[in-house]
Short mmCIF file of C-alpha atoms in Angstrom, two decimals:
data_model
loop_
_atom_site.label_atom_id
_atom_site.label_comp_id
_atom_site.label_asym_id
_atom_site.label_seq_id
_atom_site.Cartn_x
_atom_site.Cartn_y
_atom_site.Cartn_z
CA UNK A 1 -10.67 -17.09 13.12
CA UNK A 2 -10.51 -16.73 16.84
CA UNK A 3 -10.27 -13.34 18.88
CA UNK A 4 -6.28 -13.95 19.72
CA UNK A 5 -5.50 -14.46 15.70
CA UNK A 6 -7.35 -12.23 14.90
CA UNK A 7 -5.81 -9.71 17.33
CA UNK A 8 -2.45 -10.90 15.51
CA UNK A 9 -3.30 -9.68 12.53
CA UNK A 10 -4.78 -6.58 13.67
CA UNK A 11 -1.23 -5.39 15.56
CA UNK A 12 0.60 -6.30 12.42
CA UNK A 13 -2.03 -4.40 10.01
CA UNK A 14 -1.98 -1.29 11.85
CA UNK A 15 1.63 -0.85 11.95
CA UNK A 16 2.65 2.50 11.56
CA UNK A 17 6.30 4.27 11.68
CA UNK A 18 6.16 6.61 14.71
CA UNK A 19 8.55 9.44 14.95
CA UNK A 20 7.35 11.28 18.27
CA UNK A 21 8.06 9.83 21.25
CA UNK A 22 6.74 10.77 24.73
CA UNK A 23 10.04 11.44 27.30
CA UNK A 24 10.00 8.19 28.60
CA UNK A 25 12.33 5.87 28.82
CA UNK A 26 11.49 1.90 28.77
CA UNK A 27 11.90 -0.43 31.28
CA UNK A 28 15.10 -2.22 30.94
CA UNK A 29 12.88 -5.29 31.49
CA UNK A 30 10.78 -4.97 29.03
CA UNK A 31 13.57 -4.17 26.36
CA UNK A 32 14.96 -7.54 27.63
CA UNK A 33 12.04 -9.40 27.01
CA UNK A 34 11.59 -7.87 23.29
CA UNK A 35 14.91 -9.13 22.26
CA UNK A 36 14.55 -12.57 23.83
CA UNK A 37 11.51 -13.27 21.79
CA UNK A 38 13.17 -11.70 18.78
CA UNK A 39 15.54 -13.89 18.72
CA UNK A 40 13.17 -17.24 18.24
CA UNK A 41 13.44 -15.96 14.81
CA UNK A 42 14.59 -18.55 12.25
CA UNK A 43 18.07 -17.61 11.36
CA UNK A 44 20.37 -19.30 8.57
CA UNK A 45 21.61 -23.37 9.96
CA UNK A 46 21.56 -21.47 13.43
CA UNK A 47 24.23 -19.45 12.83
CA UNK A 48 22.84 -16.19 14.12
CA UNK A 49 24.88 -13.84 12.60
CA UNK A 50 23.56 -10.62 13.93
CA UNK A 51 24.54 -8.36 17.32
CA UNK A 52 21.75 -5.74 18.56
CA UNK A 53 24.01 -2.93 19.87
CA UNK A 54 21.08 -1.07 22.44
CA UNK A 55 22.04 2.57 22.51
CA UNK A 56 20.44 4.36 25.59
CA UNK A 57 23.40 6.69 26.22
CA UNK A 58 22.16 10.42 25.38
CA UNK A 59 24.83 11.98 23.81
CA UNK A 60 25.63 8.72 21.42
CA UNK A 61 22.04 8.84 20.32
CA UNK A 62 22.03 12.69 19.38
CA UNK A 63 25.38 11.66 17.72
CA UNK A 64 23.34 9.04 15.89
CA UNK A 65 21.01 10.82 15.36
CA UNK A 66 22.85 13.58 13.64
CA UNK A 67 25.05 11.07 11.77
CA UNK A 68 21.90 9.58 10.29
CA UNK A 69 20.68 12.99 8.86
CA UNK A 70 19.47 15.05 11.13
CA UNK A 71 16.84 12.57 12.38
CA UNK A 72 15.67 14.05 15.59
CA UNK A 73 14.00 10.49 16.82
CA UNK A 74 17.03 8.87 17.09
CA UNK A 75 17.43 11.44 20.16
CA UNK A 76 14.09 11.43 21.30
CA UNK A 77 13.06 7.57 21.37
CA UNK A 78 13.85 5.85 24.39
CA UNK A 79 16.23 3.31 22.99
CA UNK A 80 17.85 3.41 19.55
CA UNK A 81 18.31 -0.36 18.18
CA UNK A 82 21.44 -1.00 16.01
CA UNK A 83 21.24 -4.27 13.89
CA UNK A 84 24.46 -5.22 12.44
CA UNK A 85 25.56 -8.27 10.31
CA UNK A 86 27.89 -9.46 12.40
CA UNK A 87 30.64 -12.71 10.70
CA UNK A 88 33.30 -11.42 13.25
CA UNK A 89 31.53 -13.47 16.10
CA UNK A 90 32.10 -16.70 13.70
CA UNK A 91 35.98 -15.69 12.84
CA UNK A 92 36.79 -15.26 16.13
CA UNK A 93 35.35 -19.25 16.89
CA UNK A 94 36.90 -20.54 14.19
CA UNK A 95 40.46 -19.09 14.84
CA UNK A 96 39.84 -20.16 18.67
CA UNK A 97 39.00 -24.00 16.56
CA UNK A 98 41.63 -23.48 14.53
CA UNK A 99 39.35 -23.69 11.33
CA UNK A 100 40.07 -21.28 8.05
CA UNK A 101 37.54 -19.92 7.24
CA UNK A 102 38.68 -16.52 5.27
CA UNK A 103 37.20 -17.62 1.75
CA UNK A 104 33.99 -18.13 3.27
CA UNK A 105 33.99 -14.90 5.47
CA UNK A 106 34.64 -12.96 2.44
CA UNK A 107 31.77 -14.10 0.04
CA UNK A 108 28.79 -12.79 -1.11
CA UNK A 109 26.60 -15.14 0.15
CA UNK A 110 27.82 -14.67 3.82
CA UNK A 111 27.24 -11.29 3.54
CA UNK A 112 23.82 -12.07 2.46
CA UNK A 113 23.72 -14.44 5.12
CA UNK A 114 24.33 -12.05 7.59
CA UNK A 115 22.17 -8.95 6.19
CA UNK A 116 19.59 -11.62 6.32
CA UNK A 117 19.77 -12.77 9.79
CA UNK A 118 20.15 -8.83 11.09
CA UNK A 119 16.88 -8.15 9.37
CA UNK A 120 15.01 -11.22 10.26
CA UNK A 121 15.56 -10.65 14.05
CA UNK A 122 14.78 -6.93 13.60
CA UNK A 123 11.57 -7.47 12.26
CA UNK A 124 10.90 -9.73 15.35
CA UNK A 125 11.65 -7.05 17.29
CA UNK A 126 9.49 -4.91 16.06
CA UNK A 127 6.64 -7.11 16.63
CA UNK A 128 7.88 -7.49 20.13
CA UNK A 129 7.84 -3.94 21.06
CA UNK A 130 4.42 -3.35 19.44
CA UNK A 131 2.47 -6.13 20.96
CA UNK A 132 3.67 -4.25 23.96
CA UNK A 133 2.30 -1.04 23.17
CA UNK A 134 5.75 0.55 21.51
CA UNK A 135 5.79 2.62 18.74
CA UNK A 136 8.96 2.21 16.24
CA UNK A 137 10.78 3.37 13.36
CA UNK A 138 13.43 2.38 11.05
CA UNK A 139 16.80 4.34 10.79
CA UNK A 140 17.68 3.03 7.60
CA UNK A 141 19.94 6.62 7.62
CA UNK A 142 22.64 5.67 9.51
CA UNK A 143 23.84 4.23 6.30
CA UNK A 144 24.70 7.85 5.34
CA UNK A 145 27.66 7.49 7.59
CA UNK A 146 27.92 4.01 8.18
CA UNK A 147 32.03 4.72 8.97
CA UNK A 148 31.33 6.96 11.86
CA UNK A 149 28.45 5.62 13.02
CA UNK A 150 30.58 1.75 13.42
CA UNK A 151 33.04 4.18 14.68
CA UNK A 152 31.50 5.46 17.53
CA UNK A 153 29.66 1.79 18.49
CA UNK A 154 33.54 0.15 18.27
CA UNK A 155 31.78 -2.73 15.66
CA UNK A 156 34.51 -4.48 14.66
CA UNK A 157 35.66 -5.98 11.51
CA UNK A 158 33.30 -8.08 9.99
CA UNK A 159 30.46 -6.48 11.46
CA UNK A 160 28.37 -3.68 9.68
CA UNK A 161 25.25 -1.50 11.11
CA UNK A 162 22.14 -2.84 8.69
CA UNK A 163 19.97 0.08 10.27
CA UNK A 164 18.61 1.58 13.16
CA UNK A 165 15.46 1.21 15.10
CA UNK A 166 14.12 3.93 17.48
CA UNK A 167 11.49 2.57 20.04
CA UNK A 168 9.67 4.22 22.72
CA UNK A 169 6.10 5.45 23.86
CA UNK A 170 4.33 6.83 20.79
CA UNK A 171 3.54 10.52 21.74
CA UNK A 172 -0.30 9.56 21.17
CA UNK A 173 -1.21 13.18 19.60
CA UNK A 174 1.62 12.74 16.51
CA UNK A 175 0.38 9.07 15.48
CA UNK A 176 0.05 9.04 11.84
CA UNK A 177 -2.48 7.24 9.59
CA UNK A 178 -1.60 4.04 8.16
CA UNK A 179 -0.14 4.24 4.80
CA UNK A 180 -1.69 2.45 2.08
CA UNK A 181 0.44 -0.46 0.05
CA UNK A 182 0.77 -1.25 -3.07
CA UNK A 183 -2.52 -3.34 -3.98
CA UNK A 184 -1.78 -7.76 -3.90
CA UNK A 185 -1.99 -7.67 -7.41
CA UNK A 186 1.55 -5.55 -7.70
CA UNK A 187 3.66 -7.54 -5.51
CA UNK A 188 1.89 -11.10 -5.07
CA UNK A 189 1.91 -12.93 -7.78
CA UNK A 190 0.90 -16.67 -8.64
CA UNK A 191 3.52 -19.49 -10.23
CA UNK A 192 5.57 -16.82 -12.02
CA UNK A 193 6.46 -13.33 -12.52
CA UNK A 194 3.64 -11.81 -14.58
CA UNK A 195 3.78 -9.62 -18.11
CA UNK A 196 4.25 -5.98 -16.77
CA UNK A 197 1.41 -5.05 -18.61
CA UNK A 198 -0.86 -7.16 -16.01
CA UNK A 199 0.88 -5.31 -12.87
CA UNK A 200 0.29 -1.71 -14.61
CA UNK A 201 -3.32 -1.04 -13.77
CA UNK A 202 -2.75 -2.39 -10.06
CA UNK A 203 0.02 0.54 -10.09
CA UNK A 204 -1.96 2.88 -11.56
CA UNK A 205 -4.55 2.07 -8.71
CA UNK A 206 -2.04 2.74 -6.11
CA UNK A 207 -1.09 6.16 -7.55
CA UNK A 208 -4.68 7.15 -7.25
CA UNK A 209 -5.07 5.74 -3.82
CA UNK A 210 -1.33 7.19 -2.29
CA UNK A 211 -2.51 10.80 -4.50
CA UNK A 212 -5.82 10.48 -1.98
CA UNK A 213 -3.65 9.62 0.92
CA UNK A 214 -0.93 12.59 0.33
CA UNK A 215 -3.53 15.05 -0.11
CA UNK A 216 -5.38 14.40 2.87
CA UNK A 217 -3.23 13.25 5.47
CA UNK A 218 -2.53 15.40 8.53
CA UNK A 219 0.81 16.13 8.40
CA UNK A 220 3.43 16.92 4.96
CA UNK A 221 0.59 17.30 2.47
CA UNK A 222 1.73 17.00 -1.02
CA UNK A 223 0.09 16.54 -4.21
CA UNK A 224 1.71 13.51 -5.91
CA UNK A 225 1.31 10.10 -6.93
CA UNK A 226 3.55 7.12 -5.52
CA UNK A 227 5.32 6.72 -8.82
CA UNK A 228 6.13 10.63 -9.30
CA UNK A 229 7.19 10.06 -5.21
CA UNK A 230 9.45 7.11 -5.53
CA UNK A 231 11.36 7.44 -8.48
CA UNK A 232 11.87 11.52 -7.55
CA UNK A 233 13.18 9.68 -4.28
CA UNK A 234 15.26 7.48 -5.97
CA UNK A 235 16.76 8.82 -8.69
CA UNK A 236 19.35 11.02 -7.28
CA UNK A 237 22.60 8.33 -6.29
CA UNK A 238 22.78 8.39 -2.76
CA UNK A 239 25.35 5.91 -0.46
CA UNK A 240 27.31 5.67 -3.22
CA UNK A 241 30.14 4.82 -0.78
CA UNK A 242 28.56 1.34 0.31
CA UNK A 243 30.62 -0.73 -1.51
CA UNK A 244 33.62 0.40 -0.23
CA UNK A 245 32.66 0.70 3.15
CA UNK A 246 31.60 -2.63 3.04
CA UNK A 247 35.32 -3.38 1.84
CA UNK A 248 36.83 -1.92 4.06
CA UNK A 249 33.80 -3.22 7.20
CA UNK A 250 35.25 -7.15 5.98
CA UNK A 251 32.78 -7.51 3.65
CA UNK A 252 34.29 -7.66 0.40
CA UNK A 253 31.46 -9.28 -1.25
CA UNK A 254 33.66 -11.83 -3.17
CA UNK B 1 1.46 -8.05 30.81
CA UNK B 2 -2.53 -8.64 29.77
CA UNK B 3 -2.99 -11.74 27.95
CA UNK B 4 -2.93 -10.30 24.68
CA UNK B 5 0.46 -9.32 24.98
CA UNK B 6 1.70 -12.35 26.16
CA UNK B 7 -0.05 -14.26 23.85
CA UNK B 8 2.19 -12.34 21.19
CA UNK B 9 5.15 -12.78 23.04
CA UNK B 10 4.48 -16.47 23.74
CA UNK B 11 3.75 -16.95 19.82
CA UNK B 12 7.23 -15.32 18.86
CA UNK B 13 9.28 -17.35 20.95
CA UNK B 14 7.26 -20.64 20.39
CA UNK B 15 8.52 -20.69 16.60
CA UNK B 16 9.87 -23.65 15.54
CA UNK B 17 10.72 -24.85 11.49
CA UNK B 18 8.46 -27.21 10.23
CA UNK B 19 9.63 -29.57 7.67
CA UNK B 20 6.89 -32.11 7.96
CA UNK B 21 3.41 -31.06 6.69
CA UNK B 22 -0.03 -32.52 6.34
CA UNK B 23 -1.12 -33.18 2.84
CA UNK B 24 -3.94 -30.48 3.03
CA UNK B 25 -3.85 -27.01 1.25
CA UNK B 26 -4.07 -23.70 2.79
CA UNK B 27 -7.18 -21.90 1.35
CA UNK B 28 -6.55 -19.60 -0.91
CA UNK B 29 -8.44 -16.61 1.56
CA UNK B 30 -5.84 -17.01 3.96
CA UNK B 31 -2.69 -17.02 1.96
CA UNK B 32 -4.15 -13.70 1.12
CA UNK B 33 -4.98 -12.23 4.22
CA UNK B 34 -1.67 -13.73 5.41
CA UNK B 35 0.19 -11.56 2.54
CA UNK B 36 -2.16 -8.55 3.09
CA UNK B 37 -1.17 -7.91 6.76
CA UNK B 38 2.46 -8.61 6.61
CA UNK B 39 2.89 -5.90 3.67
CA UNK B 40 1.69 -3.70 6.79
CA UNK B 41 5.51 -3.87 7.32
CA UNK B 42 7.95 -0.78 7.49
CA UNK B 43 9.89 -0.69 3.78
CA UNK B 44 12.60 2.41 3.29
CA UNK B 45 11.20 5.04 1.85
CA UNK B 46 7.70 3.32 0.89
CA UNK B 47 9.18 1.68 -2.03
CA UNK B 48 7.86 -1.76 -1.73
CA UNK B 49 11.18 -3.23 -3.53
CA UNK B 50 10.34 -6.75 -3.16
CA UNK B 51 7.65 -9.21 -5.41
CA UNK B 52 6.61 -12.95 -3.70
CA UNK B 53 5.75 -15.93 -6.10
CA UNK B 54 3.16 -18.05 -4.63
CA UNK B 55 4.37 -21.38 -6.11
CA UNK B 56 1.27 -23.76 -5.81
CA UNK B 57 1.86 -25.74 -8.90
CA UNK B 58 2.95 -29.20 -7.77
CA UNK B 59 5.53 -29.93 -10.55
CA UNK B 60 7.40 -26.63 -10.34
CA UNK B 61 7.13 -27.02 -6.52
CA UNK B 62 9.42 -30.38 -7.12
CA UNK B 63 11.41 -28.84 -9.12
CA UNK B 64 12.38 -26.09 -6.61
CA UNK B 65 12.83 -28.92 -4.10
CA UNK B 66 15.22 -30.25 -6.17
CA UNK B 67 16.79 -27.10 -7.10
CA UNK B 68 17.23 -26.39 -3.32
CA UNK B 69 19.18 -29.94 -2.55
CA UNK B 70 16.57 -32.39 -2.29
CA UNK B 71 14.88 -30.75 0.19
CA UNK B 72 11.75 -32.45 0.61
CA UNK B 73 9.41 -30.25 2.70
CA UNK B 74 9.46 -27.52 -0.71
CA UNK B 75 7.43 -30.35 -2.68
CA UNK B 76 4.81 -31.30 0.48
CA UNK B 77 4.30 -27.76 1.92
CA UNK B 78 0.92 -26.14 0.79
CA UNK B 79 2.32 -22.85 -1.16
CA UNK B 80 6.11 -21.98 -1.40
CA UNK B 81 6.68 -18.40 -1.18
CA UNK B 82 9.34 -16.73 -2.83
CA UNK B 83 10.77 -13.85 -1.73
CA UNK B 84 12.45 -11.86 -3.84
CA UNK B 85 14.15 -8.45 -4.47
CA UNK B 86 12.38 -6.56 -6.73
CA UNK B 87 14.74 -2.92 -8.29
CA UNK B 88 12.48 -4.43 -11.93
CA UNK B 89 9.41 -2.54 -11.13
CA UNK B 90 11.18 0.83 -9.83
CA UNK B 91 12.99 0.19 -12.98
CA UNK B 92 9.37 -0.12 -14.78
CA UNK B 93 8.33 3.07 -13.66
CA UNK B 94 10.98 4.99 -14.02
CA UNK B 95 11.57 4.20 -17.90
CA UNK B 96 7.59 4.96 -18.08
CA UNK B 97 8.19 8.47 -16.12
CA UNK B 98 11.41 9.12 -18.64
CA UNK B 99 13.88 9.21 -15.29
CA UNK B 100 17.31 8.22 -15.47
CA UNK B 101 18.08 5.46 -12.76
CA UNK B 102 20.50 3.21 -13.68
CA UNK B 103 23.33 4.27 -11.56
CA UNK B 104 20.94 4.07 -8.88
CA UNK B 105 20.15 0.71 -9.74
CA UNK B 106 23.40 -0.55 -9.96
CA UNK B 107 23.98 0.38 -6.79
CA UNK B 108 24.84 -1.81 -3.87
CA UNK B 109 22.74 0.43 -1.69
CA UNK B 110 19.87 -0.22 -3.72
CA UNK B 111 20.43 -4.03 -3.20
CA UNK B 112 20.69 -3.97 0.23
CA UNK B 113 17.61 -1.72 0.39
CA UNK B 114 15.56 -4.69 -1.68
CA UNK B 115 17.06 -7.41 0.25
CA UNK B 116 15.86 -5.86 3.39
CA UNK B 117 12.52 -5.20 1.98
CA UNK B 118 11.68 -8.81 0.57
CA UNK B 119 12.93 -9.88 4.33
CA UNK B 120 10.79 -7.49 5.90
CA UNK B 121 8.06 -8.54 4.65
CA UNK B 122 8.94 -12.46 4.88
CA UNK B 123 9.28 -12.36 8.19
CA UNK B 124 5.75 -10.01 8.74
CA UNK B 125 4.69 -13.25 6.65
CA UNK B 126 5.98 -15.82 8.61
CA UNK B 127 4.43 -14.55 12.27
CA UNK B 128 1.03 -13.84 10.38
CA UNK B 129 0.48 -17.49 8.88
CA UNK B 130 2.21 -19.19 12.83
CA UNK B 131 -0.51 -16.57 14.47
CA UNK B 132 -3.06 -18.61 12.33
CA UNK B 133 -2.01 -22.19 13.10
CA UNK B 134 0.10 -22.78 10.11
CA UNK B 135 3.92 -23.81 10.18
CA UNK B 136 6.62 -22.53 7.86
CA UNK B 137 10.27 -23.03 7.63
CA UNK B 138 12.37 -20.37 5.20
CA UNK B 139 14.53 -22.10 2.47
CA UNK B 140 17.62 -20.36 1.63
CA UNK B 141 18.52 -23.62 -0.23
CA UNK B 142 17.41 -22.21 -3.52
CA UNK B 143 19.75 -20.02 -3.83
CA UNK B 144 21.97 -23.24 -4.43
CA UNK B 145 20.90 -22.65 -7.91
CA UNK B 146 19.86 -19.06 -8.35
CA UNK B 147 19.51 -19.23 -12.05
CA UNK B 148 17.43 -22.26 -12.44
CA UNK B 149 14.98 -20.74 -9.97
CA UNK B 150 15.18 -17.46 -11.82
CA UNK B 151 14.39 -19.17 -14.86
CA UNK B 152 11.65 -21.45 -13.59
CA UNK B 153 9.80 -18.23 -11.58
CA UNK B 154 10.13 -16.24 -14.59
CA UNK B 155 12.26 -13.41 -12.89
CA UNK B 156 13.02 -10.37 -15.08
CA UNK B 157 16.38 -8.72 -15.20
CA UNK B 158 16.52 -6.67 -11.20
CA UNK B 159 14.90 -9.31 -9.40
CA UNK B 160 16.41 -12.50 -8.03
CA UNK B 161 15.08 -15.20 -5.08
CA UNK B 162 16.33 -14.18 -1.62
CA UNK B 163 14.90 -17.21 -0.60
CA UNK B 164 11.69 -18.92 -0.17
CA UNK B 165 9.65 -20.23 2.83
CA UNK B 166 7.51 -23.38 3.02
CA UNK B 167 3.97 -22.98 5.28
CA UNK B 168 1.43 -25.74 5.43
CA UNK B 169 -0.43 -27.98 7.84
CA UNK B 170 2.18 -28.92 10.71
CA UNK B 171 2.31 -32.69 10.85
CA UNK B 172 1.05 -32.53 15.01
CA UNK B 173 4.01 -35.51 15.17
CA UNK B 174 6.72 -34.36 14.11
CA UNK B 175 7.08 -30.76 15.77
CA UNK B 176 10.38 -30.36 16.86
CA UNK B 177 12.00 -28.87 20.00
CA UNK B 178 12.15 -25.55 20.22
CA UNK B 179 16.20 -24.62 19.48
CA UNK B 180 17.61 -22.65 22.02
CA UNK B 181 19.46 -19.67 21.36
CA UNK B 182 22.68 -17.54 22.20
CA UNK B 183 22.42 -15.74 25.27
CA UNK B 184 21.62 -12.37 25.22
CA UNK B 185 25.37 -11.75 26.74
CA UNK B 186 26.57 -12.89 23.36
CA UNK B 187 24.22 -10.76 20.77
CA UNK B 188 23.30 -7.67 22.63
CA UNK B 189 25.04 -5.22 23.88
CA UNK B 190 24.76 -1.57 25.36
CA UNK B 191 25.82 1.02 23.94
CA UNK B 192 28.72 -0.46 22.26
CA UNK B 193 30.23 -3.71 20.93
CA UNK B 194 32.29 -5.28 23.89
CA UNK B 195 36.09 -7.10 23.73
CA UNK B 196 35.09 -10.79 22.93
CA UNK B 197 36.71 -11.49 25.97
CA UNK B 198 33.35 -10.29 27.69
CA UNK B 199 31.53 -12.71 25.20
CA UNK B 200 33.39 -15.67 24.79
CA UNK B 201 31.58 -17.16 28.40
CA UNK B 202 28.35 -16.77 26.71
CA UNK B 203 29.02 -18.49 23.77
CA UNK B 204 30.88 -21.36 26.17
CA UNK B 205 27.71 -21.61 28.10
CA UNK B 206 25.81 -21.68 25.03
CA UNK B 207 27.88 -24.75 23.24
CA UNK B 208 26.90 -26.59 26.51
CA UNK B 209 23.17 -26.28 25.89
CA UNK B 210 23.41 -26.84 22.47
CA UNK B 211 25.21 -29.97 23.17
CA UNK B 212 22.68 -31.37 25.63
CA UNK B 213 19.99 -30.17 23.01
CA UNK B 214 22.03 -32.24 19.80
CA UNK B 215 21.96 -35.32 22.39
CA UNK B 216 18.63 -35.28 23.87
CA UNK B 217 16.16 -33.85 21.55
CA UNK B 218 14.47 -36.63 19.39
CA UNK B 219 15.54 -36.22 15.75
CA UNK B 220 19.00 -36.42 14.16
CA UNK B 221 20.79 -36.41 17.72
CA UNK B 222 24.55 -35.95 18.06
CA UNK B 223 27.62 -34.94 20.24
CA UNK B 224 28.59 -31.94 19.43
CA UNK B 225 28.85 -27.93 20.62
CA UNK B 226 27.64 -25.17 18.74
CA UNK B 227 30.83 -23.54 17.54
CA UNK B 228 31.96 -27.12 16.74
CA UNK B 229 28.44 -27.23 14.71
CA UNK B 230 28.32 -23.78 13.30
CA UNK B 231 32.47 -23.82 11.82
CA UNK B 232 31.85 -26.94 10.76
CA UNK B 233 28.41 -26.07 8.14
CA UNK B 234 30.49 -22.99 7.40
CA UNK B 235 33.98 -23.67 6.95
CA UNK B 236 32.87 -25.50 3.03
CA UNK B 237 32.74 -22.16 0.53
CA UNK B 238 29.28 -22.57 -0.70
CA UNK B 239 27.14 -20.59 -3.22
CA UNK B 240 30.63 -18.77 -4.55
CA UNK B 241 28.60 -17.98 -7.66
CA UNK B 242 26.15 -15.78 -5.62
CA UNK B 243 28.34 -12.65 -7.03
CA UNK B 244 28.38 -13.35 -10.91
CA UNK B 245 24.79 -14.40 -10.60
CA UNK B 246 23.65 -11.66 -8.93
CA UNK B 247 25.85 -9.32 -12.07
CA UNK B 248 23.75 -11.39 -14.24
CA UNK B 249 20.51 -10.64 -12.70
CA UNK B 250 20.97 -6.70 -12.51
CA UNK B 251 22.92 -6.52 -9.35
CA UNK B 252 26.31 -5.48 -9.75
CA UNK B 253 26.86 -4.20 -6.37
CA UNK B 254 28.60 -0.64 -7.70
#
């Protein structure tokens, strides 16, 4: 392995979620050039089905920011990235072709399609902006209002905000350690889906390791393991309201 | 820009799918440290809701090729990762922890949150193995027969293939163009999404490039724009059993 690939894997293994952002705002240029490499990104037969609404506009970011849950980063970052599914772009060519297409635009897979694309050239983008030194996190909370928040960015029908991304100079005293993942053996798995009882112990490994990691991290210290953490996460219903939003959005998911 | 940088940025944007592969596998101590940096990526809440099936074996690697409409590169690629959404282990570890998810579960939040995870990570995959020489191309062709692949891959009840990505060898001869995409006019905008009036001259300058790309690059060449391209793959409903499998599978979308 060469220095360059080897630098590659280094930027991508010491990813971390950065919340604090120095008062800074990015070059225009340099926001540019992230999103044209994003968008190399493979994306389904070419159809692109995404739009990157670029927020920069104070008081629609403290909005956002608010909308998403009190997230004070969506205020403070530099530029907060919306990535939407967006099948309105391919309605509005095919009724300029003439070509129905309604069937189609309503189905499940075209929603998957989209949600797809949106996330593919996100991820891109977050690559982007931390080869270049940027520090980012995802707003997966503007789903808590995902009516206002398409609201206030006029997304039309057949377009839905994904998430959020907040990018901007990491403030370099609030960086936080990297968080550990769940070990290969959990998630990577050879031929086929394994017997549970063969991913257990890699789980059980994790707890221990993510126990170590609460404990002693620098900031929100907590005594728990990732199970107890997750499921106490997850088990209260939250965005219940998705489906209907998505209804109502175009995407009845047919 | 130091070199570094823009060897990251030059890497992004010099992606191209590779359907043609050298018959040569990837060593095993790659694929790994291929998977190992790209679960580096950002996943809501730390849940990790996604599992990836190395498929090595030859015979069930032609039967996904087959699965996925003859698609030929799936049976010569090296490995063929599958990506998939994974609510089965959350589900695990909650029944283990006596907590009360299935409303959660149900949920179509929860299957957009796994669908974004498992594409997360794919695409942290796919710039880890180009960074390292190999060549990939994603396949959402298997979900052309969802339940076959489920059945083959062994996926439990709250998983199901979002779709699967060759990586291999690049044959050096038969590296295609590099496609050219939308104009930034047409997928990003500031602050807000625009009247399509604004876009629609972005999208006509695009359809020219695309049709001097369809005539001049040197496979499968044709006359045609990109909207004619784009309605045209679309306007056939494909994959209208997505929903009913995806009931089947543990993903009602409540």
């Amino acid at each position: 392995m060469n220095k360059v690939q080897s630098d590659f894997l280094s930027l991508l293994e010491n990813h971390r979620s950065i919340r604090h952002f120095l008062d800074k705002k990015i070059p225009d240029f340099d926001i540019r050039r992230i999103i044209t490499a994003a968008q190399s990104v493979s994306t389904s037969s070419n159809g692109q089905a995404f739009s990157i609404i670029n927020v920069t506009d104070q008081e629609m970011k403290k909005k956002l920011a608010n909308y998403a849950g009190s997230q004070k980063q969506v205020e403070d970052c530099s530029n907060f990235l919306v990535f939407c599914a967006d099948l309105f772009r391919l309605e509005q060519i095919s009724q300029r072709l003439n070509v129905e297409m309604k069937k189609v635009l309503d189905s499940t897979e075209m929603f998957l399609i989209a949600t797809i694309d949106a996330t593919l050239v996100a991820q891109n983008t977050v690559v982007a902006a931390e080869s270049l030194g940027y520090g980012i996190v995802y707003t997966g909370g503007i789903r808590n209002n995902p009516e206002k928040v398409s609201e206030l960015l006029n997304l039309p029908y057949r377009t839905f905000p994904v998430f959020g991304i907040c990018i901007g100079y990491p403030d370099p005293n609030r960086i936080p350690e990297k968080k550990p993942r769940l070990p290969l053996g959990a998630v990577f798995y050879q031929n086929e889906y394994p017997n549970f009882d063969e991913v257990y112990p890699y789980i059980n490994k994790y707890d221990e390791t993510m126990k170590e990691y609460y404990r002693n991290r620098s900031e929100s210290k907590r005594e728990d393991t990732w199970s107890k953490t997750i499921t106490d996460k997850r088990k209260i219903p939250r965005r219940m309201n998705m489906k209907s939003f998505l209804e109502e959005q175009g995407y009845p998911l047919k």
